[in-house]
């Protein structure tokens, strides 16, 4: 496979190291798997894994919860003496979310803070975000719906999309944080929180996020544009893997068992994808639990990408093993690959 040439219009997605805060802890304690002769400890591990599984299966798409102490908009004071129209509109939003959420979006509202929401969006298949979890904190201002909700992406300091900043800013015309016209902009009469979440999933977490960047759309459907897009997708998938590790090690409140259950269910698929990408398949070619056929001429995996992904691959195997995912076939690949990887969290 030919070496990738230096590309114009370069971008930097900071994939040299994990970059997580040093204080984050593991969802399950590192090394919790018991020695072979410790029956009691093995039983305890199975109990924990069973609890994760049960709570994941029972996890509702929409529900109300209490503790909001880790919410991004906690610093915003609650809406005092809200108008009846405001309360009625928020209740309507809850009703719509409870009835019409797609299978891959989950929302938690707060019993004592009607002005706050938290949502998680599962990365769509066929994109560099597949099987990842992307969290968003939401605030409804007192002027809502005359003003759109405020939305913050829980980035972990990573920018994996032109519309999702490392600081958490979400650029979307529907939120009036980006340019747009007509139905692209927030309309107090017709726009909803559900529309915002579905737009983020469909328009932001898409198959070719490179073209979301202003000025890049002019290269769409050109050889140069496709080359740049493929390179961007490789970098994006690395950041998506790092986001998986970040979420596992620093889960948002009320989503702990959902995160554990999600990666227990999809961990093997993610590792299959990583293995295929390290073998040269295009990022985003996954379809369900398999990998689509990729023509020889379509293979795009760069050597730098392979090296970076191999390190993250080992980190994901460690985390998924702790969750009870069967990773033996992938661990054998690590042993055969030789050098051990440093998966230490560091800034």
GROMACS .gro file of C-alpha atoms in nm:
model
  347
    1UNK     CA    1   0.000   0.000   0.000
    2UNK     CA    2   0.140   0.337  -0.101
    3UNK     CA    3   0.237   0.589   0.164
    4UNK     CA    4  -0.007   0.873   0.219
    5UNK     CA    5   0.127   1.198   0.082
    6UNK     CA    6   0.124   1.518   0.284
    7UNK     CA    7  -0.219   1.669   0.238
    8UNK     CA    8  -0.308   2.037   0.201
    9UNK     CA    9  -0.561   2.200   0.433
   10UNK     CA   10  -0.423   2.009   0.729
   11UNK     CA   11  -0.610   1.953   1.053
   12UNK     CA   12  -0.501   1.843   1.397
   13UNK     CA   13  -0.727   1.621   1.606
   14UNK     CA   14  -0.470   1.565   1.884
   15UNK     CA   15  -0.436   1.187   1.865
   16UNK     CA   16  -0.088   1.153   2.013
   17UNK     CA   17  -0.207   1.050   2.359
   18UNK     CA   18  -0.522   0.987   2.558
   19UNK     CA   19  -0.547   1.327   2.720
   20UNK     CA   20  -0.790   1.242   3.001
   21UNK     CA   21  -0.804   1.424   3.334
   22UNK     CA   22  -0.577   1.246   3.586
   23UNK     CA   23  -0.856   1.218   3.844
   24UNK     CA   24  -1.092   0.997   3.647
   25UNK     CA   25  -1.145   0.647   3.779
   26UNK     CA   26  -1.237   0.322   3.614
   27UNK     CA   27  -1.598   0.220   3.592
   28UNK     CA   28  -1.495  -0.117   3.736
   29UNK     CA   29  -1.168  -0.144   3.928
   30UNK     CA   30  -0.868  -0.229   3.712
   31UNK     CA   31  -0.761  -0.587   3.756
   32UNK     CA   32  -1.085  -0.691   3.927
   33UNK     CA   33  -1.084  -1.029   3.748
   34UNK     CA   34  -1.016  -1.284   4.020
   35UNK     CA   35  -0.737  -1.543   4.032
   36UNK     CA   36  -0.837  -1.886   3.903
   37UNK     CA   37  -0.840  -2.037   4.251
   38UNK     CA   38  -1.065  -1.772   4.405
   39UNK     CA   39  -1.422  -1.899   4.365
   40UNK     CA   40  -1.570  -1.629   4.590
   41UNK     CA   41  -1.409  -1.344   4.399
   42UNK     CA   42  -1.518  -1.489   4.064
   43UNK     CA   43  -1.874  -1.509   4.195
   44UNK     CA   44  -1.857  -1.146   4.305
   45UNK     CA   45  -1.742  -1.043   3.957
   46UNK     CA   46  -2.031  -1.233   3.800
   47UNK     CA   47  -2.276  -1.060   4.035
   48UNK     CA   48  -2.143  -0.717   3.929
   49UNK     CA   49  -2.161  -0.811   3.560
   50UNK     CA   50  -2.514  -0.946   3.605
   51UNK     CA   51  -2.623  -0.623   3.775
   52UNK     CA   52  -2.485  -0.418   3.484
   53UNK     CA   53  -2.669  -0.638   3.237
   54UNK     CA   54  -3.001  -0.619   3.421
   55UNK     CA   55  -2.989  -0.242   3.471
   56UNK     CA   56  -2.890  -0.188   3.110
   57UNK     CA   57  -3.187  -0.390   2.986
   58UNK     CA   58  -3.419  -0.199   3.221
   59UNK     CA   59  -3.280   0.142   3.120
   60UNK     CA   60  -3.565   0.356   2.987
   61UNK     CA   61  -3.519   0.581   2.687
   62UNK     CA   62  -3.672   0.870   2.880
   63UNK     CA   63  -3.697   0.903   3.257
   64UNK     CA   64  -3.678   1.158   3.536
   65UNK     CA   65  -3.401   1.147   3.797
   66UNK     CA   66  -3.291   1.345   4.101
   67UNK     CA   67  -2.921   1.426   4.139
   68UNK     CA   68  -2.799   1.685   3.887
   69UNK     CA   69  -2.475   1.773   4.067
   70UNK     CA   70  -2.245   1.697   3.771
   71UNK     CA   71  -2.456   1.879   3.511
   72UNK     CA   72  -2.269   2.139   3.304
   73UNK     CA   73  -2.541   2.401   3.352
   74UNK     CA   74  -2.561   2.356   3.727
   75UNK     CA   75  -2.394   2.697   3.751
   76UNK     CA   76  -2.704   2.851   3.593
   77UNK     CA   77  -2.965   2.937   3.851
   78UNK     CA   78  -3.293   2.757   3.822
   79UNK     CA   79  -3.574   2.949   3.658
   80UNK     CA   80  -3.749   3.124   3.947
   81UNK     CA   81  -4.125   3.149   3.937
   82UNK     CA   82  -4.149   3.014   3.582
   83UNK     CA   83  -4.450   3.115   3.381
   84UNK     CA   84  -4.730   2.868   3.324
   85UNK     CA   85  -4.653   2.874   2.951
   86UNK     CA   86  -4.288   2.783   3.018
   87UNK     CA   87  -4.385   2.492   3.244
   88UNK     CA   88  -4.645   2.375   2.995
   89UNK     CA   89  -4.393   2.384   2.708
   90UNK     CA   90  -4.128   2.189   2.905
   91UNK     CA   91  -4.388   1.928   2.998
   92UNK     CA   92  -4.477   1.904   2.631
   93UNK     CA   93  -4.111   1.849   2.546
   94UNK     CA   94  -4.093   1.570   2.804
   95UNK     CA   95  -4.402   1.408   2.653
   96UNK     CA   96  -4.261   1.421   2.300
   97UNK     CA   97  -3.926   1.281   2.411
   98UNK     CA   98  -4.096   1.005   2.607
   99UNK     CA   99  -4.299   0.900   2.304
  100UNK     CA  100  -4.090   0.965   1.993
  101UNK     CA  101  -3.719   0.917   2.075
  102UNK     CA  102  -3.538   0.695   1.825
  103UNK     CA  103  -3.384   0.375   1.963
  104UNK     CA  104  -3.035   0.525   1.971
  105UNK     CA  105  -3.104   0.835   2.185
  106UNK     CA  106  -3.163   0.829   2.562
  107UNK     CA  107  -3.266   1.123   2.781
  108UNK     CA  108  -3.282   1.202   3.151
  109UNK     CA  109  -3.483   1.495   3.289
  110UNK     CA  110  -3.450   1.623   3.647
  111UNK     CA  111  -3.737   1.619   3.892
  112UNK     CA  112  -3.626   1.933   4.075
  113UNK     CA  113  -3.476   2.118   3.776
  114UNK     CA  114  -3.718   2.126   3.485
  115UNK     CA  115  -3.475   2.356   3.306
  116UNK     CA  116  -3.211   2.080   3.269
  117UNK     CA  117  -3.178   1.767   3.055
  118UNK     CA  118  -2.904   1.519   2.975
  119UNK     CA  119  -2.898   1.310   2.657
  120UNK     CA  120  -2.674   1.043   2.512
  121UNK     CA  121  -2.662   0.971   2.140
  122UNK     CA  122  -2.527   0.641   2.008
  123UNK     CA  123  -2.297   0.695   1.711
  124UNK     CA  124  -2.467   0.586   1.388
  125UNK     CA  125  -2.351   0.283   1.186
  126UNK     CA  126  -2.160   0.363   0.869
  127UNK     CA  127  -1.982   0.661   1.027
  128UNK     CA  128  -1.653   0.706   1.216
  129UNK     CA  129  -1.868   0.746   1.530
  130UNK     CA  130  -2.028   0.401   1.516
  131UNK     CA  131  -2.111   0.243   1.854
  132UNK     CA  132  -1.969   0.538   2.048
  133UNK     CA  133  -2.160   0.728   2.317
  134UNK     CA  134  -2.185   1.106   2.296
  135UNK     CA  135  -2.331   1.300   2.590
  136UNK     CA  136  -2.500   1.639   2.583
  137UNK     CA  137  -2.621   1.861   2.869
  138UNK     CA  138  -2.915   2.089   2.797
  139UNK     CA  139  -3.051   2.406   2.959
  140UNK     CA  140  -3.390   2.564   2.888
  141UNK     CA  141  -3.366   2.940   2.954
  142UNK     CA  142  -3.653   3.135   3.105
  143UNK     CA  143  -3.727   3.280   2.759
  144UNK     CA  144  -3.777   2.931   2.611
  145UNK     CA  145  -3.912   2.865   2.351
  146UNK     CA  146  -3.866   3.220   2.224
  147UNK     CA  147  -3.497   3.140   2.260
  148UNK     CA  148  -3.356   2.794   2.175
  149UNK     CA  149  -3.215   2.562   2.441
  150UNK     CA  150  -2.847   2.581   2.526
  151UNK     CA  151  -2.655   2.259   2.460
  152UNK     CA  152  -2.310   2.155   2.580
  153UNK     CA  153  -2.122   1.854   2.444
  154UNK     CA  154  -1.938   1.650   2.708
  155UNK     CA  155  -1.612   1.643   2.512
  156UNK     CA  156  -1.348   1.531   2.760
  157UNK     CA  157  -1.130   1.794   2.596
  158UNK     CA  158  -1.147   1.628   2.251
  159UNK     CA  159  -1.276   1.784   1.930
  160UNK     CA  160  -1.398   1.501   1.710
  161UNK     CA  161  -1.619   1.701   1.480
  162UNK     CA  162  -1.611   2.049   1.324
  163UNK     CA  163  -1.944   2.123   1.497
  164UNK     CA  164  -1.845   1.990   1.842
  165UNK     CA  165  -1.575   2.198   2.007
  166UNK     CA  166  -1.333   2.076   2.273
  167UNK     CA  167  -1.485   2.334   2.509
  168UNK     CA  168  -1.828   2.173   2.459
  169UNK     CA  169  -1.979   2.428   2.222
  170UNK     CA  170  -2.227   2.279   1.974
  171UNK     CA  171  -2.243   2.465   1.641
  172UNK     CA  172  -2.584   2.406   1.489
  173UNK     CA  173  -2.809   2.649   1.305
  174UNK     CA  174  -3.111   2.506   1.489
  175UNK     CA  175  -2.953   2.630   1.813
  176UNK     CA  176  -2.872   2.967   1.653
  177UNK     CA  177  -2.502   2.895   1.715
  178UNK     CA  178  -2.432   2.876   1.342
  179UNK     CA  179  -2.560   3.047   1.031
  180UNK     CA  180  -2.872   2.923   0.858
  181UNK     CA  181  -3.200   3.032   0.710
  182UNK     CA  182  -3.565   2.936   0.713
  183UNK     CA  183  -3.639   2.597   0.868
  184UNK     CA  184  -3.270   2.552   0.953
  185UNK     CA  185  -3.307   2.807   1.234
  186UNK     CA  186  -3.493   2.777   1.564
  187UNK     CA  187  -3.867   2.843   1.535
  188UNK     CA  188  -4.045   2.893   1.871
  189UNK     CA  189  -4.369   2.752   1.730
  190UNK     CA  190  -4.242   2.436   1.563
  191UNK     CA  191  -3.890   2.351   1.681
  192UNK     CA  192  -3.843   2.095   1.959
  193UNK     CA  193  -3.572   1.939   2.172
  194UNK     CA  194  -3.630   1.611   1.990
  195UNK     CA  195  -3.554   1.788   1.662
  196UNK     CA  196  -3.228   1.919   1.808
  197UNK     CA  197  -3.111   1.574   1.919
  198UNK     CA  198  -3.205   1.405   1.592
  199UNK     CA  199  -3.029   1.683   1.399
  200UNK     CA  200  -2.709   1.634   1.597
  201UNK     CA  201  -2.720   1.261   1.528
  202UNK     CA  202  -2.798   1.292   1.157
  203UNK     CA  203  -2.626   1.615   1.052
  204UNK     CA  204  -2.328   1.635   1.289
  205UNK     CA  205  -2.235   1.271   1.359
  206UNK     CA  206  -2.244   1.183   0.990
  207UNK     CA  207  -2.039   0.966   0.756
  208UNK     CA  208  -1.819   1.247   0.622
  209UNK     CA  209  -1.778   1.510   0.897
  210UNK     CA  210  -1.483   1.669   0.716
  211UNK     CA  211  -1.729   1.851   0.492
  212UNK     CA  212  -1.905   2.004   0.795
  213UNK     CA  213  -1.611   2.243   0.822
  214UNK     CA  214  -1.684   2.579   0.655
  215UNK     CA  215  -1.508   2.598   0.318
  216UNK     CA  216  -1.455   2.223   0.288
  217UNK     CA  217  -1.784   2.155   0.110
  218UNK     CA  218  -1.632   2.293  -0.212
  219UNK     CA  219  -1.413   1.981  -0.226
  220UNK     CA  220  -1.704   1.737  -0.196
  221UNK     CA  221  -1.717   1.472  -0.471
  222UNK     CA  222  -1.363   1.550  -0.582
  223UNK     CA  223  -1.060   1.318  -0.554
  224UNK     CA  224  -0.886   1.564  -0.321
  225UNK     CA  225  -1.196   1.606  -0.105
  226UNK     CA  226  -1.244   1.231  -0.070
  227UNK     CA  227  -0.879   1.184   0.026
  228UNK     CA  228  -0.904   1.456   0.290
  229UNK     CA  229  -1.233   1.316   0.416
  230UNK     CA  230  -1.090   0.965   0.454
  231UNK     CA  231  -0.791   1.099   0.647
  232UNK     CA  232  -1.021   1.303   0.871
  233UNK     CA  233  -1.236   0.995   0.939
  234UNK     CA  234  -0.930   0.802   1.054
  235UNK     CA  235  -0.842   1.075   1.303
  236UNK     CA  236  -1.206   1.102   1.408
  237UNK     CA  237  -1.233   0.730   1.483
  238UNK     CA  238  -0.925   0.753   1.704
  239UNK     CA  239  -1.092   1.032   1.900
  240UNK     CA  240  -1.414   0.833   1.917
  241UNK     CA  241  -1.221   0.544   2.074
  242UNK     CA  242  -1.067   0.782   2.324
  243UNK     CA  243  -1.414   0.914   2.402
  244UNK     CA  244  -1.527   0.557   2.474
  245UNK     CA  245  -1.244   0.518   2.724
  246UNK     CA  246  -1.323   0.857   2.877
  247UNK     CA  247  -1.691   0.768   2.925
  248UNK     CA  248  -1.606   0.430   3.080
  249UNK     CA  249  -1.363   0.588   3.324
  250UNK     CA  250  -1.567   0.897   3.404
  251UNK     CA  251  -1.936   0.811   3.352
  252UNK     CA  252  -2.199   1.086   3.388
  253UNK     CA  253  -2.443   1.040   3.674
  254UNK     CA  254  -2.744   0.816   3.604
  255UNK     CA  255  -2.576   0.661   3.298
  256UNK     CA  256  -2.318   0.440   3.472
  257UNK     CA  257  -2.493   0.109   3.409
  258UNK     CA  258  -2.607   0.217   3.065
  259UNK     CA  259  -2.245   0.280   2.962
  260UNK     CA  260  -2.129  -0.051   3.107
  261UNK     CA  261  -2.416  -0.241   2.947
  262UNK     CA  262  -2.374  -0.070   2.611
  263UNK     CA  263  -2.007  -0.163   2.584
  264UNK     CA  264  -2.074  -0.513   2.714
  265UNK     CA  265  -2.320  -0.551   2.426
  266UNK     CA  266  -2.122  -0.379   2.152
  267UNK     CA  267  -1.764  -0.420   2.272
  268UNK     CA  268  -1.686  -0.715   2.047
  269UNK     CA  269  -1.830  -0.534   1.742
  270UNK     CA  270  -1.609  -0.234   1.819
  271UNK     CA  271  -1.300  -0.454   1.844
  272UNK     CA  272  -1.391  -0.630   1.519
  273UNK     CA  273  -1.409  -0.288   1.358
  274UNK     CA  274  -1.073  -0.184   1.502
  275UNK     CA  275  -0.914  -0.504   1.373
  276UNK     CA  276  -1.061  -0.448   1.027
  277UNK     CA  277  -0.939  -0.089   1.018
  278UNK     CA  278  -0.589  -0.192   1.124
  279UNK     CA  279  -0.606  -0.434   0.834
  280UNK     CA  280  -0.673  -0.150   0.593
  281UNK     CA  281  -1.054  -0.129   0.567
  282UNK     CA  282  -1.210   0.214   0.539
  283UNK     CA  283  -1.322   0.370   0.865
  284UNK     CA  284  -1.699   0.352   0.888
  285UNK     CA  285  -1.747   0.042   0.675
  286UNK     CA  286  -1.912  -0.152   0.960
  287UNK     CA  287  -2.263  -0.280   0.894
  288UNK     CA  288  -2.432  -0.433   1.198
  289UNK     CA  289  -2.202  -0.691   1.353
  290UNK     CA  290  -1.998  -0.740   1.037
  291UNK     CA  291  -1.769  -0.551   0.801
  292UNK     CA  292  -1.882  -0.467   0.452
  293UNK     CA  293  -1.667  -0.581   0.162
  294UNK     CA  294  -1.413  -0.317   0.068
  295UNK     CA  295  -1.248  -0.320  -0.272
  296UNK     CA  296  -0.871  -0.330  -0.272
  297UNK     CA  297  -0.859   0.013  -0.430
  298UNK     CA  298  -1.080   0.155  -0.157
  299UNK     CA  299  -0.853   0.064   0.132
  300UNK     CA  300  -0.741   0.382   0.299
  301UNK     CA  301  -0.583   0.300   0.632
  302UNK     CA  302  -0.260   0.496   0.684
  303UNK     CA  303   0.036   0.361   0.879
  304UNK     CA  304   0.016   0.636   1.140
  305UNK     CA  305  -0.350   0.553   1.194
  306UNK     CA  306  -0.269   0.183   1.239
  307UNK     CA  307  -0.005   0.258   1.503
  308UNK     CA  308  -0.229   0.496   1.697
  309UNK     CA  309  -0.526   0.262   1.679
  310UNK     CA  310  -0.325  -0.036   1.800
  311UNK     CA  311  -0.253   0.144   2.128
  312UNK     CA  312  -0.618   0.239   2.174
  313UNK     CA  313  -0.722  -0.114   2.072
  314UNK     CA  314  -0.527  -0.253   2.367
  315UNK     CA  315  -0.681  -0.001   2.604
  316UNK     CA  316  -1.031  -0.091   2.485
  317UNK     CA  317  -0.959  -0.461   2.530
  318UNK     CA  318  -0.859  -0.396   2.892
  319UNK     CA  319  -1.177  -0.200   2.962
  320UNK     CA  320  -1.408  -0.440   2.782
  321UNK     CA  321  -1.251  -0.738   2.957
  322UNK     CA  322  -1.328  -0.572   3.291
  323UNK     CA  323  -1.692  -0.550   3.179
  324UNK     CA  324  -1.706  -0.920   3.098
  325UNK     CA  325  -1.670  -0.898   2.720
  326UNK     CA  326  -1.507  -1.206   2.568
  327UNK     CA  327  -1.186  -1.062   2.426
  328UNK     CA  328  -0.969  -1.375   2.407
  329UNK     CA  329  -0.936  -1.373   2.028
  330UNK     CA  330  -0.818  -1.010   2.035
  331UNK     CA  331  -0.584  -1.064   2.330
  332UNK     CA  332  -0.412  -1.334   2.127
  333UNK     CA  333  -0.355  -1.076   1.855
  334UNK     CA  334  -0.188  -0.847   2.110
  335UNK     CA  335   0.048  -1.122   2.226
  336UNK     CA  336   0.142  -1.198   1.866
  337UNK     CA  337   0.199  -0.832   1.782
  338UNK     CA  338   0.498  -0.807   2.013
  339UNK     CA  339   0.559  -0.477   2.189
  340UNK     CA  340   0.344  -0.392   2.490
  341UNK     CA  341   0.142  -0.075   2.481
  342UNK     CA  342   0.141   0.208   2.734
  343UNK     CA  343  -0.226   0.272   2.808
  344UNK     CA  344  -0.165   0.503   3.105
  345UNK     CA  345  -0.399   0.801   3.126
  346UNK     CA  346  -0.210   1.125   3.104
  347UNK     CA  347  -0.261   1.485   2.997
   0.00000   0.00000   0.00000
